[in-house]
């Protein structure tokens, strides 16, 4: 796909959302059901995924860890956004990789130390680009990727989460 094809694909959607802003608000949904042992089966739309405890909390390592899944979602979103922005800016990427790392102190989630945070305390996102483009253009590519990456912006500007039970 080139810049013109991307623009043509997105133009009617952008026009629709300008005319009717409420049409742009879509609810995404993920659903899971508890499985055998300490696990949750998540339907991804493409496959069934079973998440379980991380080995640092007693898991076997055979099931997906939700912390890894969060980082994987960040990498996926950043990678897709990077490619879309590069396409829109007509920056030919020969190759690109995206890496996310996050630091967890498992004392928090295990209730071992009240002062240890539950969740990531640091997340690092790294882009490695191979492109014949000036440094200033690559800088703009990363800036726009950062601006438009849904998962990154959600992590940075966390929305309120309402919890209910039935």
PDB file of C-alpha atoms in Angstrom:
ATOM      1  CA  UNK A   1       0.000   0.000   0.000  1.00  0.00           C
ATOM      2  CA  UNK A   2       1.276   3.459  -0.839  1.00  0.00           C
ATOM      3  CA  UNK A   3       0.373   6.897   0.553  1.00  0.00           C
ATOM      4  CA  UNK A   4      -2.310   7.534  -2.062  1.00  0.00           C
ATOM      5  CA  UNK A   5      -3.985   4.168  -1.471  1.00  0.00           C
ATOM      6  CA  UNK A   6      -3.967   4.773   2.292  1.00  0.00           C
ATOM      7  CA  UNK A   7      -5.434   8.251   1.863  1.00  0.00           C
ATOM      8  CA  UNK A   8      -8.119   6.898  -0.482  1.00  0.00           C
ATOM      9  CA  UNK A   9      -8.965   4.152   1.989  1.00  0.00           C
ATOM     10  CA  UNK A  10      -9.232   6.517   4.951  1.00  0.00           C
ATOM     11  CA  UNK A  11     -10.753   9.588   3.251  1.00  0.00           C
ATOM     12  CA  UNK A  12     -14.406   8.443   3.431  1.00  0.00           C
ATOM     13  CA  UNK A  13     -13.972   7.439   7.063  1.00  0.00           C
ATOM     14  CA  UNK A  14     -12.429  10.795   7.979  1.00  0.00           C
ATOM     15  CA  UNK A  15     -15.259  12.624   6.177  1.00  0.00           C
ATOM     16  CA  UNK A  16     -17.874  10.512   7.946  1.00  0.00           C
ATOM     17  CA  UNK A  17     -16.300  11.188  11.351  1.00  0.00           C
ATOM     18  CA  UNK A  18     -16.050  14.936  10.680  1.00  0.00           C
ATOM     19  CA  UNK A  19     -19.755  15.032   9.765  1.00  0.00           C
ATOM     20  CA  UNK A  20     -20.855  12.742  12.572  1.00  0.00           C
ATOM     21  CA  UNK A  21     -18.338  12.629  15.453  1.00  0.00           C
ATOM     22  CA  UNK A  22     -20.379  10.049  17.354  1.00  0.00           C
ATOM     23  CA  UNK A  23     -19.886   7.571  14.484  1.00  0.00           C
ATOM     24  CA  UNK A  24     -16.168   7.545  15.339  1.00  0.00           C
ATOM     25  CA  UNK A  25     -16.765   6.277  18.869  1.00  0.00           C
ATOM     26  CA  UNK A  26     -16.576   2.491  18.774  1.00  0.00           C
ATOM     27  CA  UNK A  27     -16.563   0.105  21.708  1.00  0.00           C
ATOM     28  CA  UNK A  28     -13.906  -2.580  21.524  1.00  0.00           C
ATOM     29  CA  UNK A  29     -14.416  -5.634  23.699  1.00  0.00           C
ATOM     30  CA  UNK A  30     -12.284  -8.391  25.077  1.00  0.00           C
ATOM     31  CA  UNK A  31     -13.830 -11.284  26.921  1.00  0.00           C
ATOM     32  CA  UNK A  32     -12.431 -14.165  28.883  1.00  0.00           C
ATOM     33  CA  UNK A  33     -13.628 -17.069  30.982  1.00  0.00           C
ATOM     34  CA  UNK A  34     -11.758 -18.671  33.824  1.00  0.00           C
ATOM     35  CA  UNK A  35     -10.111 -21.940  32.865  1.00  0.00           C
ATOM     36  CA  UNK A  36      -8.535 -24.913  34.594  1.00  0.00           C
ATOM     37  CA  UNK A  37      -6.164 -24.042  37.411  1.00  0.00           C
ATOM     38  CA  UNK A  38      -5.316 -20.390  37.732  1.00  0.00           C
ATOM     39  CA  UNK A  39      -5.989 -19.352  34.151  1.00  0.00           C
ATOM     40  CA  UNK A  40      -8.284 -17.240  31.999  1.00  0.00           C
ATOM     41  CA  UNK A  41      -9.197 -18.160  28.415  1.00  0.00           C
ATOM     42  CA  UNK A  42      -9.376 -15.092  26.209  1.00  0.00           C
ATOM     43  CA  UNK A  43     -10.982 -15.037  22.787  1.00  0.00           C
ATOM     44  CA  UNK A  44      -8.791 -12.858  20.598  1.00  0.00           C
ATOM     45  CA  UNK A  45     -10.970 -12.927  17.511  1.00  0.00           C
ATOM     46  CA  UNK A  46      -8.276 -14.948  15.753  1.00  0.00           C
ATOM     47  CA  UNK A  47      -7.593 -17.686  18.270  1.00  0.00           C
ATOM     48  CA  UNK A  48      -8.148 -18.716  21.834  1.00  0.00           C
ATOM     49  CA  UNK A  49      -5.475 -17.617  24.260  1.00  0.00           C
ATOM     50  CA  UNK A  50      -5.013 -18.921  27.767  1.00  0.00           C
ATOM     51  CA  UNK A  51      -3.414 -16.559  30.251  1.00  0.00           C
ATOM     52  CA  UNK A  52      -2.003 -17.690  33.541  1.00  0.00           C
ATOM     53  CA  UNK A  53       0.401 -16.762  36.282  1.00  0.00           C
ATOM     54  CA  UNK A  54       3.872 -15.547  35.383  1.00  0.00           C
ATOM     55  CA  UNK A  55       6.615 -17.901  36.607  1.00  0.00           C
ATOM     56  CA  UNK A  56       7.692 -15.182  39.067  1.00  0.00           C
ATOM     57  CA  UNK A  57       4.308 -15.620  40.788  1.00  0.00           C
ATOM     58  CA  UNK A  58       4.174 -19.401  40.634  1.00  0.00           C
ATOM     59  CA  UNK A  59       3.077 -20.023  37.053  1.00  0.00           C
ATOM     60  CA  UNK A  60       4.456 -22.765  34.855  1.00  0.00           C
ATOM     61  CA  UNK A  61       5.368 -20.461  31.973  1.00  0.00           C
ATOM     62  CA  UNK A  62       3.209 -22.458  29.556  1.00  0.00           C
ATOM     63  CA  UNK A  63       0.411 -19.881  29.543  1.00  0.00           C
ATOM     64  CA  UNK A  64       0.486 -16.306  28.342  1.00  0.00           C
ATOM     65  CA  UNK A  65       1.283 -13.696  30.951  1.00  0.00           C
ATOM     66  CA  UNK A  66      -1.012 -10.665  30.937  1.00  0.00           C
ATOM     67  CA  UNK A  67       1.981  -8.367  31.491  1.00  0.00           C
ATOM     68  CA  UNK A  68       3.608  -9.784  28.364  1.00  0.00           C
ATOM     69  CA  UNK A  69       0.304  -9.369  26.539  1.00  0.00           C
ATOM     70  CA  UNK A  70       0.202  -5.679  27.498  1.00  0.00           C
ATOM     71  CA  UNK A  71       3.693  -5.162  26.090  1.00  0.00           C
ATOM     72  CA  UNK A  72       2.785  -7.202  22.999  1.00  0.00           C
ATOM     73  CA  UNK A  73      -0.284  -5.021  22.443  1.00  0.00           C
ATOM     74  CA  UNK A  74       1.928  -1.932  22.738  1.00  0.00           C
ATOM     75  CA  UNK A  75       4.438  -3.324  20.230  1.00  0.00           C
ATOM     76  CA  UNK A  76       1.665  -4.360  17.824  1.00  0.00           C
ATOM     77  CA  UNK A  77      -0.065  -0.995  17.972  1.00  0.00           C
ATOM     78  CA  UNK A  78       3.183   0.973  17.694  1.00  0.00           C
ATOM     79  CA  UNK A  79       4.320  -1.183  14.772  1.00  0.00           C
ATOM     80  CA  UNK A  80       1.065  -0.804  12.847  1.00  0.00           C
ATOM     81  CA  UNK A  81       0.977   2.930  13.586  1.00  0.00           C
ATOM     82  CA  UNK A  82       4.618   3.309  12.504  1.00  0.00           C
ATOM     83  CA  UNK A  83       3.897   1.569   9.203  1.00  0.00           C
ATOM     84  CA  UNK A  84       0.748   3.617   8.573  1.00  0.00           C
ATOM     85  CA  UNK A  85       2.517   6.908   9.316  1.00  0.00           C
ATOM     86  CA  UNK A  86       5.518   5.928   7.172  1.00  0.00           C
ATOM     87  CA  UNK A  87       3.114   5.077   4.362  1.00  0.00           C
ATOM     88  CA  UNK A  88       1.232   8.366   4.733  1.00  0.00           C
ATOM     89  CA  UNK A  89       4.503  10.329   4.732  1.00  0.00           C
ATOM     90  CA  UNK A  90       5.888   8.257   1.819  1.00  0.00           C
ATOM     91  CA  UNK A  91       8.905   7.172   3.875  1.00  0.00           C
ATOM     92  CA  UNK A  92      10.087   3.852   2.452  1.00  0.00           C
ATOM     93  CA  UNK A  93      11.018   1.612   5.348  1.00  0.00           C
ATOM     94  CA  UNK A  94      13.406  -1.149   4.377  1.00  0.00           C
ATOM     95  CA  UNK A  95      12.964  -2.701   7.795  1.00  0.00           C
ATOM     96  CA  UNK A  96      11.824  -1.695  11.253  1.00  0.00           C
ATOM     97  CA  UNK A  97      11.509  -3.346  14.626  1.00  0.00           C
ATOM     98  CA  UNK A  98       9.688  -2.308  17.761  1.00  0.00           C
ATOM     99  CA  UNK A  99      10.648  -3.527  21.219  1.00  0.00           C
ATOM    100  CA  UNK A 100       8.848  -2.929  24.509  1.00  0.00           C
ATOM    101  CA  UNK A 101      10.303  -3.722  27.910  1.00  0.00           C
ATOM    102  CA  UNK A 102       8.711  -3.180  31.265  1.00  0.00           C
ATOM    103  CA  UNK A 103       9.938  -3.533  34.832  1.00  0.00           C
ATOM    104  CA  UNK A 104       7.730  -5.236  37.401  1.00  0.00           C
ATOM    105  CA  UNK A 105       8.358  -5.748  41.103  1.00  0.00           C
ATOM    106  CA  UNK A 106       6.426  -8.938  41.799  1.00  0.00           C
ATOM    107  CA  UNK A 107       6.440  -8.207  45.527  1.00  0.00           C
ATOM    108  CA  UNK A 108       3.547  -5.838  44.794  1.00  0.00           C
ATOM    109  CA  UNK A 109       1.217  -8.294  43.082  1.00  0.00           C
ATOM    110  CA  UNK A 110       2.084 -11.020  45.603  1.00  0.00           C
ATOM    111  CA  UNK A 111       1.331  -8.720  48.536  1.00  0.00           C
ATOM    112  CA  UNK A 112       4.843  -9.173  49.945  1.00  0.00           C
ATOM    113  CA  UNK A 113       5.636  -5.461  50.272  1.00  0.00           C
ATOM    114  CA  UNK A 114       3.003  -2.745  50.521  1.00  0.00           C
ATOM    115  CA  UNK A 115       5.431  -0.159  49.174  1.00  0.00           C
ATOM    116  CA  UNK A 116       6.071  -2.177  45.992  1.00  0.00           C
ATOM    117  CA  UNK A 117       3.813  -1.060  43.135  1.00  0.00           C
ATOM    118  CA  UNK A 118       1.355  -3.463  41.551  1.00  0.00           C
ATOM    119  CA  UNK A 119       1.982  -3.136  37.853  1.00  0.00           C
ATOM    120  CA  UNK A 120       4.753  -1.851  35.663  1.00  0.00           C
ATOM    121  CA  UNK A 121       6.911   0.845  37.175  1.00  0.00           C
ATOM    122  CA  UNK A 122       8.769   1.566  33.925  1.00  0.00           C
ATOM    123  CA  UNK A 123       8.019   0.790  30.286  1.00  0.00           C
ATOM    124  CA  UNK A 124      10.487   1.437  27.485  1.00  0.00           C
ATOM    125  CA  UNK A 125       9.543   1.458  23.801  1.00  0.00           C
ATOM    126  CA  UNK A 126      12.338   1.288  21.221  1.00  0.00           C
ATOM    127  CA  UNK A 127      12.208   1.664  17.452  1.00  0.00           C
ATOM    128  CA  UNK A 128      14.979   0.467  15.150  1.00  0.00           C
ATOM    129  CA  UNK A 129      14.528   1.828  11.651  1.00  0.00           C
ATOM    130  CA  UNK A 130      16.247   1.040   8.390  1.00  0.00           C
ATOM    131  CA  UNK A 131      15.181   3.686   5.908  1.00  0.00           C
ATOM    132  CA  UNK A 132      16.695   5.975   3.302  1.00  0.00           C
ATOM    133  CA  UNK A 133      15.313   9.154   4.803  1.00  0.00           C
ATOM    134  CA  UNK A 134      16.821  12.199   6.472  1.00  0.00           C
ATOM    135  CA  UNK A 135      17.113  12.137  10.263  1.00  0.00           C
ATOM    136  CA  UNK A 136      14.568  14.953  10.590  1.00  0.00           C
ATOM    137  CA  UNK A 137      11.985  12.941   8.626  1.00  0.00           C
ATOM    138  CA  UNK A 138      12.604   9.846  10.785  1.00  0.00           C
ATOM    139  CA  UNK A 139      12.245  11.986  13.901  1.00  0.00           C
ATOM    140  CA  UNK A 140       8.867  13.191  12.620  1.00  0.00           C
ATOM    141  CA  UNK A 141       7.879   9.578  11.898  1.00  0.00           C
ATOM    142  CA  UNK A 142       8.542   8.588  15.509  1.00  0.00           C
ATOM    143  CA  UNK A 143       6.794  11.704  16.870  1.00  0.00           C
ATOM    144  CA  UNK A 144       3.652  10.985  14.848  1.00  0.00           C
ATOM    145  CA  UNK A 145       3.757   7.293  15.704  1.00  0.00           C
ATOM    146  CA  UNK A 146       3.910   8.233  19.366  1.00  0.00           C
ATOM    147  CA  UNK A 147       1.048  10.703  18.958  1.00  0.00           C
ATOM    148  CA  UNK A 148      -1.296   8.292  17.155  1.00  0.00           C
ATOM    149  CA  UNK A 149      -0.519   4.959  18.852  1.00  0.00           C
ATOM    150  CA  UNK A 150      -3.737   4.077  20.695  1.00  0.00           C
ATOM    151  CA  UNK A 151      -2.177   1.682  23.197  1.00  0.00           C
ATOM    152  CA  UNK A 152       0.709   4.026  24.039  1.00  0.00           C
ATOM    153  CA  UNK A 153      -1.631   6.967  24.562  1.00  0.00           C
ATOM    154  CA  UNK A 154      -3.983   4.834  26.673  1.00  0.00           C
ATOM    155  CA  UNK A 155      -1.103   3.766  28.919  1.00  0.00           C
ATOM    156  CA  UNK A 156       0.162   7.345  29.224  1.00  0.00           C
ATOM    157  CA  UNK A 157      -3.248   8.933  29.767  1.00  0.00           C
ATOM    158  CA  UNK A 158      -5.095   6.162  31.497  1.00  0.00           C
ATOM    159  CA  UNK A 159      -8.862   6.546  31.288  1.00  0.00           C
ATOM    160  CA  UNK A 160     -11.078   5.878  34.248  1.00  0.00           C
ATOM    161  CA  UNK A 161     -11.957   2.195  34.544  1.00  0.00           C
ATOM    162  CA  UNK A 162     -15.365   1.336  35.950  1.00  0.00           C
ATOM    163  CA  UNK A 163     -15.621  -2.050  37.621  1.00  0.00           C
ATOM    164  CA  UNK A 164     -18.939  -3.839  38.017  1.00  0.00           C
ATOM    165  CA  UNK A 165     -19.994  -7.299  39.033  1.00  0.00           C
ATOM    166  CA  UNK A 166     -23.135  -9.170  38.188  1.00  0.00           C
TER     167      UNK A 166
END
